Short mmCIF file of C-alpha atoms in Angstrom, two decimals:
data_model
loop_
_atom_site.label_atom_id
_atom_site.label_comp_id
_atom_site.label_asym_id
_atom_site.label_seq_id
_atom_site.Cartn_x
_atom_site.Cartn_y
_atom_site.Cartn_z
CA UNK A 1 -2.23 65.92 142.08
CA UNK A 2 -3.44 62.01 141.76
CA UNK A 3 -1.83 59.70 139.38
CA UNK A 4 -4.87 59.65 137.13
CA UNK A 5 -4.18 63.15 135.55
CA UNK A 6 -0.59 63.06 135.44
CA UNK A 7 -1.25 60.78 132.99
CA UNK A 8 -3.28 62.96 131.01
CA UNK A 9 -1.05 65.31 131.13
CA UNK A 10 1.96 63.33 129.73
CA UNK A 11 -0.46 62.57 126.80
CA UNK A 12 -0.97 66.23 126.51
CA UNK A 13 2.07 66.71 125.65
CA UNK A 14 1.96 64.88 122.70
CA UNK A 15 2.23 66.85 119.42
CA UNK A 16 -0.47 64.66 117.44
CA UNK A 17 -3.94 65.95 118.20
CA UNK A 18 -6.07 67.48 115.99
CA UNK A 19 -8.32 69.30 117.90
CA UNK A 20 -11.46 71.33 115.24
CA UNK A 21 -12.55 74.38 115.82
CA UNK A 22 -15.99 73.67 116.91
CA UNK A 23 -14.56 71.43 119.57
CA UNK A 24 -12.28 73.55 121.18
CA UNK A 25 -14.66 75.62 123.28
CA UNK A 26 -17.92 75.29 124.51
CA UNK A 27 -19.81 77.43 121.74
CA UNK A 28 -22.02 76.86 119.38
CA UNK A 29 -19.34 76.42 116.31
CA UNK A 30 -21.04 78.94 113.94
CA UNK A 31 -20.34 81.72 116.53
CA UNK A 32 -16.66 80.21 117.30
CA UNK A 33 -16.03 80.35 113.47
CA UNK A 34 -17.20 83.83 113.12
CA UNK A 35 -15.48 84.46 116.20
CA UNK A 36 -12.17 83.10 114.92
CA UNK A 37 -12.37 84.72 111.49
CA UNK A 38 -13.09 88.08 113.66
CA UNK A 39 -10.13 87.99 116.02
CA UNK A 40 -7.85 87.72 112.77
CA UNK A 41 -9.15 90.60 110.90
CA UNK A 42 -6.18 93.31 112.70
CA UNK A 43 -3.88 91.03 111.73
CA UNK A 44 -4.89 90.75 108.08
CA UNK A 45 -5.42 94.20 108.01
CA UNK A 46 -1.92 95.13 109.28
CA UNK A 47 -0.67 92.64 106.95
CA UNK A 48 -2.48 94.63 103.94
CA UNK A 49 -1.69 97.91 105.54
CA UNK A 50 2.32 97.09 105.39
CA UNK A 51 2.61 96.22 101.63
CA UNK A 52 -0.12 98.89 100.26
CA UNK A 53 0.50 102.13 102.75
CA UNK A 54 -3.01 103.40 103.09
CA UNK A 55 -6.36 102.77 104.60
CA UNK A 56 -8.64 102.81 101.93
CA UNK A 57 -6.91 100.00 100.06
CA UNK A 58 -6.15 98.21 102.91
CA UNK A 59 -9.57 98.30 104.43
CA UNK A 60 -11.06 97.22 100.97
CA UNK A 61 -9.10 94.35 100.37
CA UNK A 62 -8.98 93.24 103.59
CA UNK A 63 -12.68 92.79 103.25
CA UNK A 64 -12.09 91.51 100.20
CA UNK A 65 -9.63 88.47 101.87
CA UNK A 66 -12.67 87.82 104.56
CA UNK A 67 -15.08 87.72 102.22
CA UNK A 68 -13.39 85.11 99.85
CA UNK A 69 -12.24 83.29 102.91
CA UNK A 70 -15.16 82.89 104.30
CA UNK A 71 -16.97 81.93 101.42
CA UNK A 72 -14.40 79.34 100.03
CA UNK A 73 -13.79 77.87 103.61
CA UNK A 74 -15.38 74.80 105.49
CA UNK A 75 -16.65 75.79 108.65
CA UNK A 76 -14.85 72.50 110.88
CA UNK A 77 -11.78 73.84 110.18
CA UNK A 78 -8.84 74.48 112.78
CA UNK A 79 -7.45 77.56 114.35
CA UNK A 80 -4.31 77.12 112.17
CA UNK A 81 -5.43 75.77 109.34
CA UNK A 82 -8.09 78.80 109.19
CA UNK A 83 -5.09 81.45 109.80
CA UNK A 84 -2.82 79.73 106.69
CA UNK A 85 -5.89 79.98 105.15
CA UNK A 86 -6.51 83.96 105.63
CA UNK A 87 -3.12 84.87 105.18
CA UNK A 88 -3.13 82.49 101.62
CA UNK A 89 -6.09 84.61 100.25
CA UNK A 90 -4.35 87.61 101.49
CA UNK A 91 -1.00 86.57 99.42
CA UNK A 92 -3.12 86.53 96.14
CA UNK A 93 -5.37 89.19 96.89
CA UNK A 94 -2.69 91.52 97.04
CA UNK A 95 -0.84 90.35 93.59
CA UNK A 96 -4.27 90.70 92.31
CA UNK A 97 -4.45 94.30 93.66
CA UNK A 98 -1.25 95.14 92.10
CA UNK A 99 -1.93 93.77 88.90
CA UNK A 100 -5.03 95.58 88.37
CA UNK A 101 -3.37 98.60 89.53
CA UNK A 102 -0.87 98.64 87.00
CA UNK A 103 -1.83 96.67 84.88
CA UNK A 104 0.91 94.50 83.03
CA UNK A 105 3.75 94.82 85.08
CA UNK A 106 2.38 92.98 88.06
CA UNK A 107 3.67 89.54 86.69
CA UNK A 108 6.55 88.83 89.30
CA UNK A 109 4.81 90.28 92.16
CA UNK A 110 4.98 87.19 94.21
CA UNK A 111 7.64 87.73 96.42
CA UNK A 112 6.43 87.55 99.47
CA UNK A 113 3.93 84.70 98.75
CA UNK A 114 6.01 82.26 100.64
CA UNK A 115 6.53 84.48 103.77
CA UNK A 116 5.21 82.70 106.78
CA UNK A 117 2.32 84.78 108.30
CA UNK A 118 3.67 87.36 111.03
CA UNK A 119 1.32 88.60 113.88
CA UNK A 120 3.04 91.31 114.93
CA UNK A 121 2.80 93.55 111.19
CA UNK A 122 3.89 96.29 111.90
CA UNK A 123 6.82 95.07 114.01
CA UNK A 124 7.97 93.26 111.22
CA UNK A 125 7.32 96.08 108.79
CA UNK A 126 9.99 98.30 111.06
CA UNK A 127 12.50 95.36 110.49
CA UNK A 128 12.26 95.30 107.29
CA UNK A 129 12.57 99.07 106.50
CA UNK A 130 15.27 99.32 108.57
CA UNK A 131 17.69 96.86 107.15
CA UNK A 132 16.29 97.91 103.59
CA UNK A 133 17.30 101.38 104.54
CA UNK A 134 20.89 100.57 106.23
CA UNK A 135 21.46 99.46 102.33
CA UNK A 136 20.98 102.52 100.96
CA UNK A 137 23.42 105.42 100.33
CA UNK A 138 23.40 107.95 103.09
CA UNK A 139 21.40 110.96 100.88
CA UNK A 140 18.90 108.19 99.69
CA UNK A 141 18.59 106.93 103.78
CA UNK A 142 18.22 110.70 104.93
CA UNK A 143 15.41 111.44 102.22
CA UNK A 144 13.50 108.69 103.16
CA UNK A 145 13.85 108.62 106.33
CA UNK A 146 12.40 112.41 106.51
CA UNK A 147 10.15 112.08 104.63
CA UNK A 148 8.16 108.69 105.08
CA UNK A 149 9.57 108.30 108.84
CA UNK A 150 9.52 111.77 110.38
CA UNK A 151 6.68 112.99 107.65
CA UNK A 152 8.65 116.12 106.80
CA UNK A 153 6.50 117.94 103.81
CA UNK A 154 9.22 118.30 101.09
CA UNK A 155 10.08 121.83 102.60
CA UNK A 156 10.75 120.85 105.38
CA UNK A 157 12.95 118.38 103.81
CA UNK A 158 14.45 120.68 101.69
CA UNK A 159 16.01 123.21 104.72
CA UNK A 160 16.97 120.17 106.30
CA UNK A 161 19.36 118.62 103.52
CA UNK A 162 20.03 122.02 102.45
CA UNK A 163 18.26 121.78 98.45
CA UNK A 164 16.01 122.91 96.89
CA UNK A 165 12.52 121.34 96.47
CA UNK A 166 12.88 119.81 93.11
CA UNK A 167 15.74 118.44 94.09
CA UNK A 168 14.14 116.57 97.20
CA UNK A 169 11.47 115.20 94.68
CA UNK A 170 14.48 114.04 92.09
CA UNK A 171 16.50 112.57 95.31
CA UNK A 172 12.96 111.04 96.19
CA UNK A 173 12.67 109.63 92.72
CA UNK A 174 16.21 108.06 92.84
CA UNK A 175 15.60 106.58 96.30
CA UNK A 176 12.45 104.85 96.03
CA UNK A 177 14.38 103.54 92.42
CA UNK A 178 16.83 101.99 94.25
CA UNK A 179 14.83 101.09 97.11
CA UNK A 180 12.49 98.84 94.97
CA UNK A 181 15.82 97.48 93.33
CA UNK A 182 17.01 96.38 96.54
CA UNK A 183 14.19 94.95 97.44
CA UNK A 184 13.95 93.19 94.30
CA UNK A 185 17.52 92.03 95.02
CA UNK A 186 16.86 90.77 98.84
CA UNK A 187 13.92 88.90 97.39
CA UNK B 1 6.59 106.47 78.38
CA UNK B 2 8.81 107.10 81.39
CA UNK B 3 8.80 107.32 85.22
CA UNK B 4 9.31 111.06 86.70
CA UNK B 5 9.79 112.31 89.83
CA UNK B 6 6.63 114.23 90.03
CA UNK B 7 4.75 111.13 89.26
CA UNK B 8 6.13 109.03 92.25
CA UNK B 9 5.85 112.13 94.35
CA UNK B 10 2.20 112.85 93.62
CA UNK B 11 2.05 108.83 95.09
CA UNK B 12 3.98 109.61 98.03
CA UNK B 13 1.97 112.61 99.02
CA UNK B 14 -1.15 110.49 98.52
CA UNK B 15 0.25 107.49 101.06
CA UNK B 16 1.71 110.55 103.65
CA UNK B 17 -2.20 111.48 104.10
CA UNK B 18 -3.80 108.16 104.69
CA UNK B 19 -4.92 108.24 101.02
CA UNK B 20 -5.27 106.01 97.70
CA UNK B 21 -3.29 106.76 94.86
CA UNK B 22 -4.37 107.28 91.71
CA UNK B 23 -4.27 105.00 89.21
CA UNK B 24 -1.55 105.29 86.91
CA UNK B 25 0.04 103.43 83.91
CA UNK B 26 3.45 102.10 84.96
CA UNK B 27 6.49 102.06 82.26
CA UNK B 28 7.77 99.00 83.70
CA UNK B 29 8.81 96.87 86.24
CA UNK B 30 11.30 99.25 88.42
CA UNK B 31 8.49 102.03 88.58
CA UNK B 32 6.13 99.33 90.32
CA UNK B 33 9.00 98.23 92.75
CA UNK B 34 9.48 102.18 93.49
CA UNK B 35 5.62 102.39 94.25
CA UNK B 36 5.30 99.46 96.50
CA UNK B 37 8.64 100.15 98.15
CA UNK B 38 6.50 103.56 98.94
CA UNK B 39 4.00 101.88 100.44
CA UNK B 40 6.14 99.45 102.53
CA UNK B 41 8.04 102.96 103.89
CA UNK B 42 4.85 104.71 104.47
CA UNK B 43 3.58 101.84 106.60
CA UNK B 44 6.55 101.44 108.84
CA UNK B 45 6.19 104.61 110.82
CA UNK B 46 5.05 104.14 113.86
CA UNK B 47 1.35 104.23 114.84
CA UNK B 48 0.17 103.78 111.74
CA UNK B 49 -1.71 100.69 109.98
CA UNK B 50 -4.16 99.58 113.08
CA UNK B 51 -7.79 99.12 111.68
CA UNK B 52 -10.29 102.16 113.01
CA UNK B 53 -12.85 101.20 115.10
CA UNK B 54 -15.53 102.22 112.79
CA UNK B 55 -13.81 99.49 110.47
CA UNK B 56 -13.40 96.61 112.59
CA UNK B 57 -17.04 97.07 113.74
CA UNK B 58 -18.18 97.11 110.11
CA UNK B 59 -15.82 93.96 109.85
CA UNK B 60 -17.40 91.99 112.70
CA UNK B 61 -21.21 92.68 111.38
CA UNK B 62 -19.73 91.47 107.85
CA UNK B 63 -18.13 88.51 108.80
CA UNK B 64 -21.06 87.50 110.83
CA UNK B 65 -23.43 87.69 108.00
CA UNK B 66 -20.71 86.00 105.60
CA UNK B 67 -20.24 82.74 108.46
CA UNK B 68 -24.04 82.76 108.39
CA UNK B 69 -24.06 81.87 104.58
CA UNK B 70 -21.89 79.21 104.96
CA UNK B 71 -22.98 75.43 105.07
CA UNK B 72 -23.55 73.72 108.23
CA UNK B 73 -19.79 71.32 109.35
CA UNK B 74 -20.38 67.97 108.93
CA UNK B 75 -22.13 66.29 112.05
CA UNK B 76 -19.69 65.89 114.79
CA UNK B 77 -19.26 63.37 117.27
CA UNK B 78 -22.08 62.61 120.02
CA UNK B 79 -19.70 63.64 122.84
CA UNK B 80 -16.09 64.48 122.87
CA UNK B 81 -14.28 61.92 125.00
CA UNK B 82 -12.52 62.36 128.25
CA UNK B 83 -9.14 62.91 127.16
CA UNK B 84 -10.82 65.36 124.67
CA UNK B 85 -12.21 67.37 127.04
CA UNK B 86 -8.89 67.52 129.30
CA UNK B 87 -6.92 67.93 125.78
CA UNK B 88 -9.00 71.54 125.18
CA UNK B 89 -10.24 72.47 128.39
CA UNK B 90 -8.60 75.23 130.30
CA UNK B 91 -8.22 72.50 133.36
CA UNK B 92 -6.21 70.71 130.74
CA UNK B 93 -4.21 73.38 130.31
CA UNK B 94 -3.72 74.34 133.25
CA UNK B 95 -3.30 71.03 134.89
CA UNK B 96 -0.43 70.75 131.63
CA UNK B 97 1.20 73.64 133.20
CA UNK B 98 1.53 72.58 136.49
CA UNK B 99 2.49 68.96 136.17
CA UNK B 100 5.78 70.28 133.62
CA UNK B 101 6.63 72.10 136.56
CA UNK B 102 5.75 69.96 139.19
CA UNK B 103 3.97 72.09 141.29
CA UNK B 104 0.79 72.87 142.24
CA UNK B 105 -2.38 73.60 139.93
CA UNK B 106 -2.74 77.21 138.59
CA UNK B 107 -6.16 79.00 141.05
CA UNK B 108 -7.77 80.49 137.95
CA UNK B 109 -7.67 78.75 135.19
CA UNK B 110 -8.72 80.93 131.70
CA UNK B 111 -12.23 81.43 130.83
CA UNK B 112 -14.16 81.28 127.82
CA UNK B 113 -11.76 80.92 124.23
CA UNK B 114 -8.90 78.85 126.26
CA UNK B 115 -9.44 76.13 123.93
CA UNK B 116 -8.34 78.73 121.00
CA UNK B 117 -5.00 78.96 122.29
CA UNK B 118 -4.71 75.34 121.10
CA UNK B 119 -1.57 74.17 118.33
CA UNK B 120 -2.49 72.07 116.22
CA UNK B 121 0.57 69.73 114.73
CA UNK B 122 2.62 71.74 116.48
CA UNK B 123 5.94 71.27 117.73
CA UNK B 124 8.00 72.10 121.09
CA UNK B 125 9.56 75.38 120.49
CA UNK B 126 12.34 76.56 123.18
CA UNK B 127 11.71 80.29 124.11
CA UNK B 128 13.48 81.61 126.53
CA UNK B 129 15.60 79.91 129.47
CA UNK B 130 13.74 80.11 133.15
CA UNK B 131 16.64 81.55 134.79
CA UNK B 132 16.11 84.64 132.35
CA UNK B 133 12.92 85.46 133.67
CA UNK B 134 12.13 88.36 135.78
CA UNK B 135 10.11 87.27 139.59
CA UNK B 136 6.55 87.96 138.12
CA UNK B 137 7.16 91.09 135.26
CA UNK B 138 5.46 89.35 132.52
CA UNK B 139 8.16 89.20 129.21
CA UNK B 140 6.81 89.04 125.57
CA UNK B 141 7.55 86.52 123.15
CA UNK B 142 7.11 85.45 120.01
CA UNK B 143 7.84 81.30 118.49
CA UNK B 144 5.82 80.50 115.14
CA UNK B 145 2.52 82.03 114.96
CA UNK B 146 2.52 82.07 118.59
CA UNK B 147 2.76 85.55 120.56
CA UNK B 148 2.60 85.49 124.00
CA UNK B 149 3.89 86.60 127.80
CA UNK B 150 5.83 84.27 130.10
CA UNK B 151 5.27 85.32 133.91
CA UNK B 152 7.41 83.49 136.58
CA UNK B 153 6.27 83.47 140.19
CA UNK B 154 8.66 81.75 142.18
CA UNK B 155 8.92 78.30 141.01
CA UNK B 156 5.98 78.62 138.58
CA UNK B 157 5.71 79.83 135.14
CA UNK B 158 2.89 80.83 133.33
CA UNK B 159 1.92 81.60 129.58
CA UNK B 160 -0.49 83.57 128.12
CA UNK B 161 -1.52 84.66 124.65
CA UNK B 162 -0.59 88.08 123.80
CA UNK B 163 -3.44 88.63 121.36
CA UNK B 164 -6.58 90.68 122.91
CA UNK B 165 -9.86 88.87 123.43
CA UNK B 166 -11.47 91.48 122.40
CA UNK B 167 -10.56 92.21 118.41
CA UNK B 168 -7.54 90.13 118.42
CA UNK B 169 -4.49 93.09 118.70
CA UNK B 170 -1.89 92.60 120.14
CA UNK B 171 -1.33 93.43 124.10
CA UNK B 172 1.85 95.61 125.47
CA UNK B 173 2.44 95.02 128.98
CA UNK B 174 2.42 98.29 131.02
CA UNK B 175 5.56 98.26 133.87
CA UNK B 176 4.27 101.31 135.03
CA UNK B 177 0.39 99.70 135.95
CA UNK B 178 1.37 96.33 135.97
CA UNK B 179 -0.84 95.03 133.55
CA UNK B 180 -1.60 93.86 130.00
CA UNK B 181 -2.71 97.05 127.72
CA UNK B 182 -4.72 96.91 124.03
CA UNK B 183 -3.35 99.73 121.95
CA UNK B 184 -6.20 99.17 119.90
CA UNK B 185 -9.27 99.92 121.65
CA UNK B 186 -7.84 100.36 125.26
CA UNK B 187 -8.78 96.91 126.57
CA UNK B 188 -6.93 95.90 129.78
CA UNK B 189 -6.20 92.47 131.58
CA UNK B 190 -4.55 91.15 134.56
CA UNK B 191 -1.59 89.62 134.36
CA UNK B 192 -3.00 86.36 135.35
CA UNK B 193 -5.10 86.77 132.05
CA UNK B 194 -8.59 87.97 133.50
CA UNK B 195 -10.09 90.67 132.28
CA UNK B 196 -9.44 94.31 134.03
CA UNK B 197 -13.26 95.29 135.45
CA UNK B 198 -14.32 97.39 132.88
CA UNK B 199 -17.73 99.15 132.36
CA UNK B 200 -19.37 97.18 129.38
CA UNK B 201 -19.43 93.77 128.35
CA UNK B 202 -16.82 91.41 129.66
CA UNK B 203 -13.95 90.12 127.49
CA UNK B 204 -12.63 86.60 127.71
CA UNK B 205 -9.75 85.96 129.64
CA UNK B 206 -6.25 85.74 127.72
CA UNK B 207 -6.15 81.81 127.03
CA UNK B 208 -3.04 80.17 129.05
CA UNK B 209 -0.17 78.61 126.49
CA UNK B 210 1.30 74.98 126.22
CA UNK B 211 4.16 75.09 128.02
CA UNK B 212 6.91 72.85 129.39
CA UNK B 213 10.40 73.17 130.84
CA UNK B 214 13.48 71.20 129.59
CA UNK B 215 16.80 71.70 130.29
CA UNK B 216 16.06 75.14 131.79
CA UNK B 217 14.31 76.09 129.02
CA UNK B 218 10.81 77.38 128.61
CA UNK B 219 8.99 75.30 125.36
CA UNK B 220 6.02 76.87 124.43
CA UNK B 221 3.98 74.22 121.65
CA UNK B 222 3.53 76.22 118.66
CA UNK B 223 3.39 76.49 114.52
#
C-alpha cells in the first residue's frame, strides 16, 4: 500500500463529511433517490405493522408516510437525513391514524414520537412485549400470551386455563386494561 | 358509554386474522391504550408484519412515480474531487478497511450501492471486541441505525450491511449453507457480500461498513 492512500485513508476516518445522496454512487440521483426511499419501505412498514397489528392499516399508511415524504422532501438529501425523515412522517402519521380512529381521545398519543428509528421492527417489537408482559400478573401473562402469541381461538384458551369462554373474554378485557396502563406507565 | 369485553374482543379477533378493526367510539383514554396495546401484542408474534410481495411491488411502482414528481436537486458540482471519490467509492472503503488493520487490500471490493452504506456525522461506535469473533462465521450486529455482519478471516475483519439489496430486509446468516439469507423474498449473498447466482436480475452486492480497530475493539462509524 503506497504512502499516498494511507493518507486518504486517515482522512477517511474523519467523522465530518457530508457526503449527498446523489454523490454517493454512480447513478443518475433521481433513480438513487427512488432507490433509497424504496429500500426503506420494509422498514417503515414493520414499523407501522408493530404499533397498528394488521396489514391493511399498515399497508395504507405506510403509503401514506411515502407519499408525504416524498412529496415534502428535497431530492439532494442524505441517506440519514432521508431515514429521520421517513421515520418523522411515520411518528405523526400514526398519531394521526389514531386520532381519526377514535376520535377525541387520541390527544396524548405521542409516546413513542421520540423513539429513535429501529431497523430491526419486529425484533424490537418481541422486546418490548416481553418485558411488558413479565409486568403483568401471571393469569393476565397466560391470556395473552395464548391468545396473541400462540393464537389460541378463545376455546382453545378456555380448556387450557380451565374457564369458561366468557370468562377468557372478561380476563382478556382486564389484561389488555392493564396492559395499556403499563404501557402508559413505562412511557 | 363504557368499554366491554366483547367490544375489545371483537378487535382482537379482527387483528388475530390479518384484519382492520372497525371503527368504534372509545369512552376514554384507557380503552385506546387497551386497543393499541392489542395491536402491539398482535404484531409481536413471530412471522408476522413483513410487507407481501404484491405490496412492496405496488410500493416500488408508487414511489417511482412520486420521485418523478419531485423537482430537479439543485445543480451539483462539475466533478466530485479526488478525496470525494475515495471518501464514497467502494476502493475507499475498502482501502479504509485494510489500512485500520494493516493488512492487505480486500480482492472484491462491493459493487453498485457501496456508497449507500455511507454515515453521515456519524460517530465511532465500539461493537464487539476482535478476540470475540468466530475464524470467518459472519456475527450480526446492530450500533445506531447501523445493522450489519462482522466476518474475521485470520487477521482481517470485514463488515457488511445486513440490509438486502434487493427490498431492503433484513439478512439472517444461514450456519447450515454458509451464507447470507432474505426472509423476505429469498434473496441470497455470499458472505463476502456478492450476490448468490441467481436466475433473474442481479442484486447489488451488500455494501462493506466503516470500520476500525482500537484497543481490540471493532468500531463500526454509525448514527
Amino acid at each position: 500500500m503506497h504512502d499516498d492512500e494511507s493518507t486518504d485513508v486517515a482522512s477517511f476516518a474523519s467523522p465530518r463529511r457530508v457526503v449527498p445522496l446523489h454523490q454517493a454512487a454512480d447513478l443518475d440521483s433521481r433513480d438513487h433517490l427512488t432507490w433509497a426511499y424504496q429500500t426503506h419501505v420494509t422498514a417503515i412498514y414493520q414499523y407501522v405493522y408493530t404499533r397498528v397489528g394488521n396489514r391493511p392499516d399498515a399497508e395504507d399508511l405506510t403509503s401514506q408516510v411515502f407519499m408525504k415524504a416524498t412529496k415534502a422532501m428535497r431530492s439532494d438529501v442524505s441517506l440519514p437525513q432521508l431515514r429521520s425523515w421517513l421515520y418523522r412522517v411515520a411518528q405523526t402519521t400514526l398519531v394521526d391514524h389514531w386520532r381519526e380512529y377514535y376520535a377525541d381521545h387520541a390527544g396524548e398519543l405521542d409516546e413513542d414520537v421520540t423513539r429513535p428509528p429501529a431497523p430491526q421492527e419486529n425484533a424490537e417489537a418481541v422486546q418490548r412485549v416481553d418485558s411488558l408482559l413479565a409486568a403483568l400478573p401471571e393469569n393476565y401473562r397466560r391470556v395473552l400470551e395464548l391468545r396473541f402469541l400462540r393464537g389460541y381461538s378463545v376455546r382453545e384458551t378456555a380448556r387450557e386455563l380451565g374457564l369458561s369462554e366468557t370468562n377468557v373474554k372478561v380476563l382478556q378485557f382486564r389484561a389488555l386494561n392493564r396492559a395499556g396502563r403499563e404501557r402508559g406507565r413505562v412511557s | 358509554m363504557n368499554d366491554d369485553p366483547e367490544s375489545l374482543h371483537r378487535q382482537v379477533e379482527y387483528l388475530l386474522q390479518d384484519r382492520k378493526p372497525e371503527r368504534v367510539p372509545l369512552p376514554d383514554e384507557d380503552a385506546l391504550r387497551a386497543r393499541q396495546t392489542a395491536a402491539m401484542l398482535r404484531a409481536a408474534r413471530p412471522g408476522v408484519g413483513l410487507p407481501s410481495k404484491e405490496f412492496l411491488e405496488r410500493m416500488q411502482r408508487l414511489i417511482k412515480e412520486w420521485v418523478g414528481q419531485v423537482s430537479p436537486p439543485p445543480a451539483q458540482a462539475a466533478r466530485p474531487s479526488r478525496r470525494t471519490l475515495l471518501l464514497t467509492g467502494a476502493a475507499g472503503i475498502a482501502a479504509g478497511v485494510a489500512a485500520a488493520l494493516g493488512i492487505h487490500r480486500l480482492e472484491q471490493p462491493p459493487a453498485r450501492g457501496a456508497g449507500m452504506a455511507l454515515v453521515e456525522h456519524g460517530s465511532w461506535q465500539s461493537v464487539m471486541a476482535v478476540a470475540a469473533l468466530p475464524e470467518s462465521t459472519p456475527v450480526a450486529f446492530r450500533s445506531g441505525g447501523i445493522e450489519g455482519f462482522l466476518i474475521r478471516r485470520g487477521s482481517q475483519v470485514l463488515a457488511l450491511s445486513a440490509v438486502c439489496t434487493h427490498m431492503g430486509c433484513i439478512l439472517n446468516y444461514s450456519k447450515f449453507r454458509d451464507r447470507f439469507e432474505c426472509p423476505c423474498h429469498g434473496a441470497t449473498f455470499h458472505t463476502d457480500g456478492q450476490p448468490s447466482n441467481q436466475s433473474g436480475h442481479r442484486l447489488p452486492a451488500l455494501p462493506a461498513l466503516q470500520i476500525r480497530i482500537q484497543r481490540g475493539d471493532v468500531e463500526v462509524y454509525s448514527v
